[in-house]
C-alpha positions in Angstrom: 7.2 35.3 -16.4 5.6 31.9 -17.4 7.8 30.0 -14.9 6.5 30.9 -11.4 8.5 28.3 -9.4 11.1 25.6 -9.9 13.5 24.4 -7.2 17.2 24.4 -7.8 18.0 21.3 -5.7 16.0 18.2 -4.8 16.7 14.9 -3.1 16.7 11.7 -5.2 13.2 10.2 -5.2 11.7 13.5 -3.9 9.4 15.7 -5.9 10.7 18.2 -8.4 8.0 20.6 -9.4 7.7 23.3 -12.1 4.9 25.7 -11.5 3.9 27.6 -14.7 1.5 30.5 -15.5 -0.6 29.5 -18.5 -3.3 31.0 -20.7 -6.9 31.8 -19.7 -9.0 29.5 -21.8 -12.4 27.9 -21.7 -11.4 24.5 -20.2 -7.7 24.3 -19.3 -8.2 20.7 -18.1 -8.8 19.4 -21.6 -7.6 22.1 -24.1 -3.9 22.4 -23.3 -1.1 20.0 -24.2 1.8 20.3 -21.7 4.8 18.0 -21.3 8.3 18.2 -19.9 11.4 16.3 -21.0 13.9 15.8 -18.2 17.4 14.3 -18.8 20.4 13.3 -16.6 23.3 11.2 -17.7 21.3 9.3 -20.3 18.2 8.9 -18.1 15.1 10.5 -19.8 11.8 11.2 -18.1 8.9 12.5 -20.1 6.1 13.7 -18.0 2.9 15.5 -18.9 1.7 18.4 -16.8 -1.7 19.2 -15.3 -3.9 22.2 -14.5 -4.1 23.2 -10.9 -6.5 26.0 -11.0 -6.2 29.8 -11.0 -4.2 29.9 -14.3 -1.5 27.6 -12.8 -0.1 24.5 -14.6 2.3 22.1 -12.9 4.8 19.5 -14.1 6.2 17.1 -11.5 8.8 14.4 -11.7 10.5 12.1 -9.2 14.2 12.3 -10.2 15.6 8.8 -9.6 19.3 9.4 -10.2 21.7 11.9 -8.7 23.3 14.5 -10.8 22.5 17.6 -12.9 19.2 17.4 -14.6 18.1 19.6 -17.5 14.6 20.1 -18.9 12.6 21.5 -21.8 8.9 22.2 -21.8 6.7 21.4 -24.8 3.2 22.9 -24.9 0.4 23.9 -27.3 0.5 27.2 -25.4 3.2 29.6 -26.8 3.3 31.1 -23.3 4.7 27.9 -21.8 6.4 26.2 -24.8 10.2 26.2 -25.0 10.9 26.9 -21.3 14.3 25.3 -20.3 16.2 25.0 -17.1 18.1 22.7 -14.8 18.3 21.5 -11.2 20.5 19.3 -9.1 19.4 16.0 -7.7 21.3 15.2 -4.4 21.7 12.2 -2.1 18.5 11.2 -0.2 18.4 11.4 3.6 16.3 10.3 6.5 13.4 8.0 5.7 13.8 8.5 2.0 14.6 5.0 0.6 12.8 5.5 -2.7 9.8 3.7 -4.0 9.0 0.1 -3.1 9.8 -2.6 -5.7 9.3 -6.4 -5.9 12.3 -8.5 -4.9 13.0 -12.1 -5.5 9.5 -12.9 -6.9 7.6 -12.9 -3.6 8.9 -10.0 -1.5 9.5 -6.3 -1.5 12.4 -3.9 -1.2 12.9 -0.1 -1.4 14.8 1.2 -4.4 17.9 1.8 -2.3 18.0 -1.9 -1.3 16.5 -1.5 2.2 14.1 -4.3 3.0 10.4 -3.5 3.1 7.9 -5.8 4.8 4.3 -4.6 4.3 2.5 -4.4 7.6 -0.5 -2.5 6.4 -3.8 -1.2 7.8 -7.1 0.0 6.3 -8.7 3.4 6.4 -10.7 3.7 3.3 -12.2 7.1 3.6 -9.9 8.8 6.1 -9.1 11.8 3.9 -12.8 12.7 3.6 -13.4 13.3 7.3 -12.2 16.9 7.9 -9.0 18.3 9.4 -9.6 17.4 13.1 -10.3 13.7 12.5 -7.6 13.4 9.8 -5.0 14.8 12.1 -6.0 12.4 14.8 -5.6 9.5 12.3 -2.1 10.7 11.5 -1.3 10.9 15.2 -2.5 7.3 15.7 -0.6 6.1 12.7 2.6 7.7 14.0 2.5 5.5 17.1 1.4 2.3 15.2 3.4 -0.5 13.5 1.8 0.1 10.1 3.9 1.1 7.1 1.2 0.8 4.4 -2.4 2.1 4.3 -5.2 1.2 2.0 -7.2 4.3 1.2 -9.7 5.5 -1.5 -9.5 8.5 -3.7 -13.3 8.9 -3.9 -15.5 9.2 -0.8 -17.4 6.1 0.4 -21.1 5.4 0.9 -21.7 2.3 3.1 -22.7 1.3 6.6 -21.2 3.8 9.1 -20.3 6.0 6.1 -23.2 8.4 5.7 -21.5 11.8 6.2 -20.8 14.1 3.3 -17.2 15.0 2.5 -16.2 18.6 2.7 -14.8 18.7 -0.9 -15.4 16.7 -4.1 -13.1 15.7 -6.9 -15.2 17.4 -9.7 -16.9 20.8 -10.2 -20.6 21.0 -10.3 -22.3 21.5 -13.7 -25.2 23.9 -14.3 -27.7 21.3 -13.0 -27.4 19.1 -10.0 -24.7 16.8 -11.4 -21.0 16.8 -11.9 -18.9 18.2 -14.7 -16.5 15.3 -15.3 -14.4 17.4 -17.6 -13.5 19.8 -14.8 -11.6 18.6 -11.8 -11.6 20.3 -8.4 -7.9 21.1 -7.8 -8.6 21.8 -4.1 -9.7 18.2 -3.7 -6.5 16.9 -5.2 -4.3 19.3 -3.3 -5.8 18.0 -0.1 -5.1 14.4 -1.1 -1.5 15.4 -1.9 -1.2 17.0 1.6 -2.2 13.7 3.2 0.1 11.7 0.9 3.0 14.0 2.1 1.9 13.5 5.7 2.1 9.7 5.2 5.5 10.0 3.4 6.9 11.8 6.4 5.7 8.9 8.6 7.3 6.4 6.3 4.0 5.0 5.3 3.1 3.7 1.7 -0.2 4.9 0.3 -2.0 2.0 -1.4 -4.3 4.3 -3.3 -7.6 2.8 -4.4 -8.6 4.4 -7.7 -12.2 3.0 -8.1 -14.6 1.4 -5.7 -18.4 0.5 -5.8 -19.6 2.1 -2.6 -20.9 5.3 -4.0 -23.9 7.6 -4.0 -22.4 10.4 -5.9 -21.9 8.8 -9.3 -18.1 8.4 -9.3 -18.3 4.7 -9.8 -20.5 5.1 -13.0 -18.9 8.1 -14.7 -18.6 6.3 -18.1 -15.4 5.2 -19.8 -14.4 8.6 -21.2 -14.6 10.2 -17.8 -12.9 7.2 -16.1 -10.0 7.5 -18.6 -9.7 11.3 -18.1 -9.7 10.9 -14.3 -7.0 8.2 -14.5 -4.8 10.3 -16.7 -5.2 13.3 -14.4 -4.6 11.6 -11.1 -1.7 9.4 -12.3 -0.1 12.5 -13.8 -0.5 14.4 -10.6 0.6 11.8 -8.1 3.1 9.5 -9.8 6.0 11.7 -8.5 5.1 10.7 -4.9 7.5 7.8 -4.1 5.1 6.3 -1.5 2.2 5.8 -3.9 0.9 2.3 -5.0 -1.9 2.0 -7.5 -4.8 -0.2 -6.5 -6.9 -0.1 -9.6 -10.1 -1.1 -7.7 -11.4 -2.3 -4.4 -13.8 -5.2 -5.0 -13.6 -4.7 -8.8 -16.1 -7.6 -9.4 -18.9 -5.5 -7.8 -18.6 -2.8 -10.4 -20.2 -2.5 -13.8 -16.9 -2.6 -15.7 -15.6 -5.4 -17.9 -12.2 -7.1 -17.8 -11.5 -5.2 -21.1 -12.2 -2.0 -19.2 -9.8 -2.9 -16.4 -7.1 -3.9 -18.8 -7.4 -0.6 -20.7 -7.3 1.4 -17.4 -4.2 -0.5 -16.4 -2.6 0.6 -19.7 -3.4 4.2 -19.0 -1.8 4.0 -15.6 1.4 2.6 -17.0 1.5 5.1 -19.8 1.3 8.0 -17.4 3.5 6.7 -14.6 7.2 6.7 -15.8 8.3 5.2 -12.4 6.4 1.9 -12.5 4.9 2.2 -9.1 3.4 -1.1 -7.7 0.0 -2.0 -9.2 -2.8 -4.4 -8.1 -6.5 -5.0 -8.3 -8.6 -6.3 -5.3 -11.4 -8.8 -5.4 -14.7 -9.4 -3.5 -15.8 -12.8 -4.6 -13.9 -13.6 -7.8 -10.1 -13.3 -8.1 -8.8 -11.2 -11.0 -6.2 -13.0 -13.1 -3.1 -12.0 -11.1 -0.8 -13.5 -13.8 -1.5 -10.5 -15.9 1.9 -8.8 -16.6 0.7 -5.3 -15.4 -0.1 -6.7 -11.9 3.0 -6.5 -9.7 1.6 -8.2 -6.7 -1.6 -10.0 -5.5 -4.0 -7.9 -3.4 -6.4 -10.5 -2.1 -9.6 -10.7 -0.1 -10.3 -14.0 1.4 -13.1 -15.9 -0.4 -13.5 -18.7 2.2 -15.1 -18.3 5.6 -12.5 -20.6 7.3 -9.5 -20.6 5.1 -7.9 -17.1 4.8 -4.2 -16.7 5.2 -3.9 -20.5 5.2 -3.9 -20.4 1.4 -1.1 -17.9 1.0 1.5 -20.4 -0.1 -0.9 -21.8 -2.7 -1.6 -18.3 -4.1 2.2 -17.7 -4.3 2.8 -20.7 -6.4 -0.3 -20.1 -8.6 0.6 -16.5 -9.4 4.4 -16.4 -8.9 4.1 -12.9 -7.3 4.1 -11.4 -3.8 0.8 -12.0 -2.0 -0.7 -9.5 0.4 -4.0 -10.6 2.0 -5.3 -7.1 2.2 -8.7 -8.3 3.6 -8.5 -11.4 5.9 -11.4 -9.9 8.0 -11.2 -7.2 10.7 -10.9 -7.1 14.4 -14.2 -5.7 15.6 -17.8 -6.4 16.7 -20.1 -5.2 13.9 -22.8 -7.4 12.4 -20.9 -8.3 9.2 -18.8 -11.4 9.4 -15.9 -9.7 7.7 -15.8 -7.2 10.6 -16.2 -9.1 13.8 -13.3 -11.5 14.3 -11.5 -11.5 17.6 -8.1 -9.8 18.2 -6.6 -13.3 18.8 -7.9 -14.5 15.4 -6.6 -11.5 13.5 -3.1 -11.9 15.1 -3.2 -15.6 14.3 -4.0 -14.8 10.6 -1.1 -12.5 10.5 1.3 -15.1 11.8 -0.1 -17.7 9.4 0.2 -15.5 6.4 3.7 -14.3 7.2 5.1 -17.8 7.8 3.5 -19.0 4.5 5.7 -16.4 2.7 3.1 -13.6 2.3 1.9 -10.5 4.0 -1.3 -9.5 5.8 -3.2 -6.2 6.3 -4.9 -5.0 9.5 -8.4 -3.5 9.8 -10.6 -2.6 12.8 -14.4 -2.3 13.0 -15.5 -1.7 16.6 -19.0 -0.1 17.0 -18.8 3.6 17.9 -21.6 5.9 18.9 -20.3 8.5 16.5 -19.8 5.9 13.8 -16.1 6.6 13.6 -14.7 3.1 12.7 -11.0 2.9 12.0 -11.4 0.7 8.8 -13.1 3.6 7.0 -12.8 6.9 8.9 -9.6 6.5 10.9 -9.4 8.3 14.2 -8.2 6.1 17.1 -7.5 2.4 17.4 -9.3 0.6 20.1 -8.3 -3.1 19.6 -5.5 -5.1 21.1 -4.1 -6.6 17.9 -1.8 -3.6 16.9 0.9 -4.2 19.6 0.9 -7.9 18.8 1.4 -7.0 15.1 4.2 -4.7 16.1 5.8 -7.6 18.0 5.6 -9.8 14.9 6.9 -7.0 12.7 10.0 -6.7 15.0 10.6 -10.5 14.7 10.3 -10.4 10.9 12.6 -7.4 10.7 15.2 -9.2 12.8 15.0 -12.3 10.6 16.2 -13.0 7.0 16.4 -9.7 5.1 15.0 -11.3 1.9 11.8 -12.5 3.7 10.5 -15.9 4.6 9.8 -19.0 2.5 7.0 -21.5 3.5 8.4 -24.9 4.4 5.8 -27.7 4.9 7.6 -29.6 7.6 4.8 -30.6 9.9 1.1 -31.3 9.4 -0.1 -29.5 12.5 2.1 -26.3 12.5 3.1 -23.8 9.9 6.8 -23.1 9.3 8.5 -20.3 7.5 12.2 -19.4 7.1 15.3 -20.2 5.2 16.2 -24.0 4.8 19.1 -25.0 7.1 19.4 -21.4 8.5 16.3 -20.0 10.1 12.9 -21.5 11.1 9.8 -20.3 12.8 7.2 -23.0 13.7 3.8 -21.6 14.7 1.2 -23.7 16.4 -1.8 -21.3 16.1 -4.8 -22.5 18.2 -3.1 -25.9 18.9 -1.5 -26.0 22.3 1.2 -28.8 22.7 3.0 -29.1 26.0 6.1 -30.3 24.1 7.4 -30.9 20.6 10.0 -33.2 19.2 11.8 -31.6 16.3 13.8 -33.4 13.6 16.2 -30.9 12.2 19.0 -31.3 9.6 22.0 -33.1 11.0 25.2 -31.3 11.7 23.7 -27.9 12.2 23.6 -26.2 15.6 20.6 -24.0 16.4 19.7 -21.5 19.1 16.1 -22.1 20.1 13.5 -19.5 21.3 10.0 -20.2 22.6 7.8 -17.2 21.6 4.4 -16.4 23.1 2.9 -14.4 20.3 0.0 -13.2 22.4 1.8 -12.3 25.6 4.7 -11.0 23.5 7.5 -12.8 25.3 10.6 -14.6 24.0 12.2 -17.3 26.1 15.7 -18.1 24.8 16.5 -21.6 25.7 20.0 -22.3 27.1 22.6 -24.0 25.0 22.2 -25.2 21.4 20.3 -27.9 19.7 20.9 -30.2 16.7 19.3 -33.2 15.0 16.4 -34.7 16.9 15.5 -32.9 20.1 12.6 -32.1 22.4 11.4 -28.6 23.4 9.1 -28.1 26.4 6.2 -25.8 25.6 3.6 -24.0 27.8 0.6 -26.0 26.6 -1.3 -22.8 25.4 -2.4 -21.5 22.1 -0.5 -19.0 19.9 3.0 -20.3 20.6 5.9 -20.2 18.1 9.4 -21.8 18.2 12.2 -20.0 16.5 15.5 -21.7 15.5 18.5 -19.8 14.3 21.6 -21.4 13.0 24.7 -20.8 15.1 27.5 -19.3 13.0 
């Protein structure tokens, strides 16, 4: 039978997969046309299939409405053409909230309406390190505050990244190079395993499709191979609800034109019927984040001193959510982007969040085995993650639609909702008291928050109008005000 496997029931936003037996031909990656048409109550998803090796072809979809779905297969192979069937899409359960979307211009939400606040981390090459280290990375992530991870499809060649991966994305050709017309299904099955592991932990995979740190030739395959790769990987992975597409990390270090990037973005959209989040990340020069295909700004700081301090300006310039995915990393390596203190990374998190954006973590402590979290994963050694977890809890307990920057004072940053909710953050300043001038006629509960020691001191009574709050005279203090109902 051509149909080897197809589930009868699947949760909304989970993966429905048809596994088909196809013909034995010279190159099944390029010579077979395969597409499925799936319908339910007026919803139509058309999704191409892909070759998975050993005579097996797969079509995957992410059913996004509940009910009875029917399908028909179209193929240039008579063996697979005309197959029909049905399955039932049922209510989601557990941590399945659907894919993440943009909400209210500057923030994020799961498809089911649950708020999503990106608290990400960075492990560029963690899926290329072998089972033992990869499992350790997953264990570390399971105990961390992080709900998004920046990770590369291709292996990485850079400082502290000199090891060879166990498997590669393409087959070898007759010489010493790669056959860019033949993918290695084992490589992509392994990547899918790790995406499923992340999904089970409730972690979004911000998947970097291209990057310049390369000694294998994957950054210079040529436009035909680039396009074939994009079509293949987006077709394979778009049914994963936790995937985001990062078109490139440090796109401006690669030998590709803006015209190339725009064409590649079109390919992603053509082969992703679910419109997963899309971005492109800079080194020195920002991409034009106003481009309609870009859903949010993925930014690396371009100033030594101003990093997350510019979030509110970027929000207004691009009118999209801002994630400072590289504000520099907690660590002690020689590079300036990888040796800021734990206190400074936490300060940048608070600064960026209160300016209405989001910030991503990374860690680069020297290790005798060259296992640095920012690339290989493993264990976390720094002291910023628990402080980031503390901030995450405060944000989750705050306004569900996220914070808006309010420029109320010259020497503090304030985020919240006017007349309802305020957090003032003093960063490295250390006042021993502050006189606030709040809207008349509104009563507030006031908390003094030590963002480093992770304590919250709820002050007795309520406050309104002009009032004085005593402070400990140390750095990294915040004051939270919540309107009394």
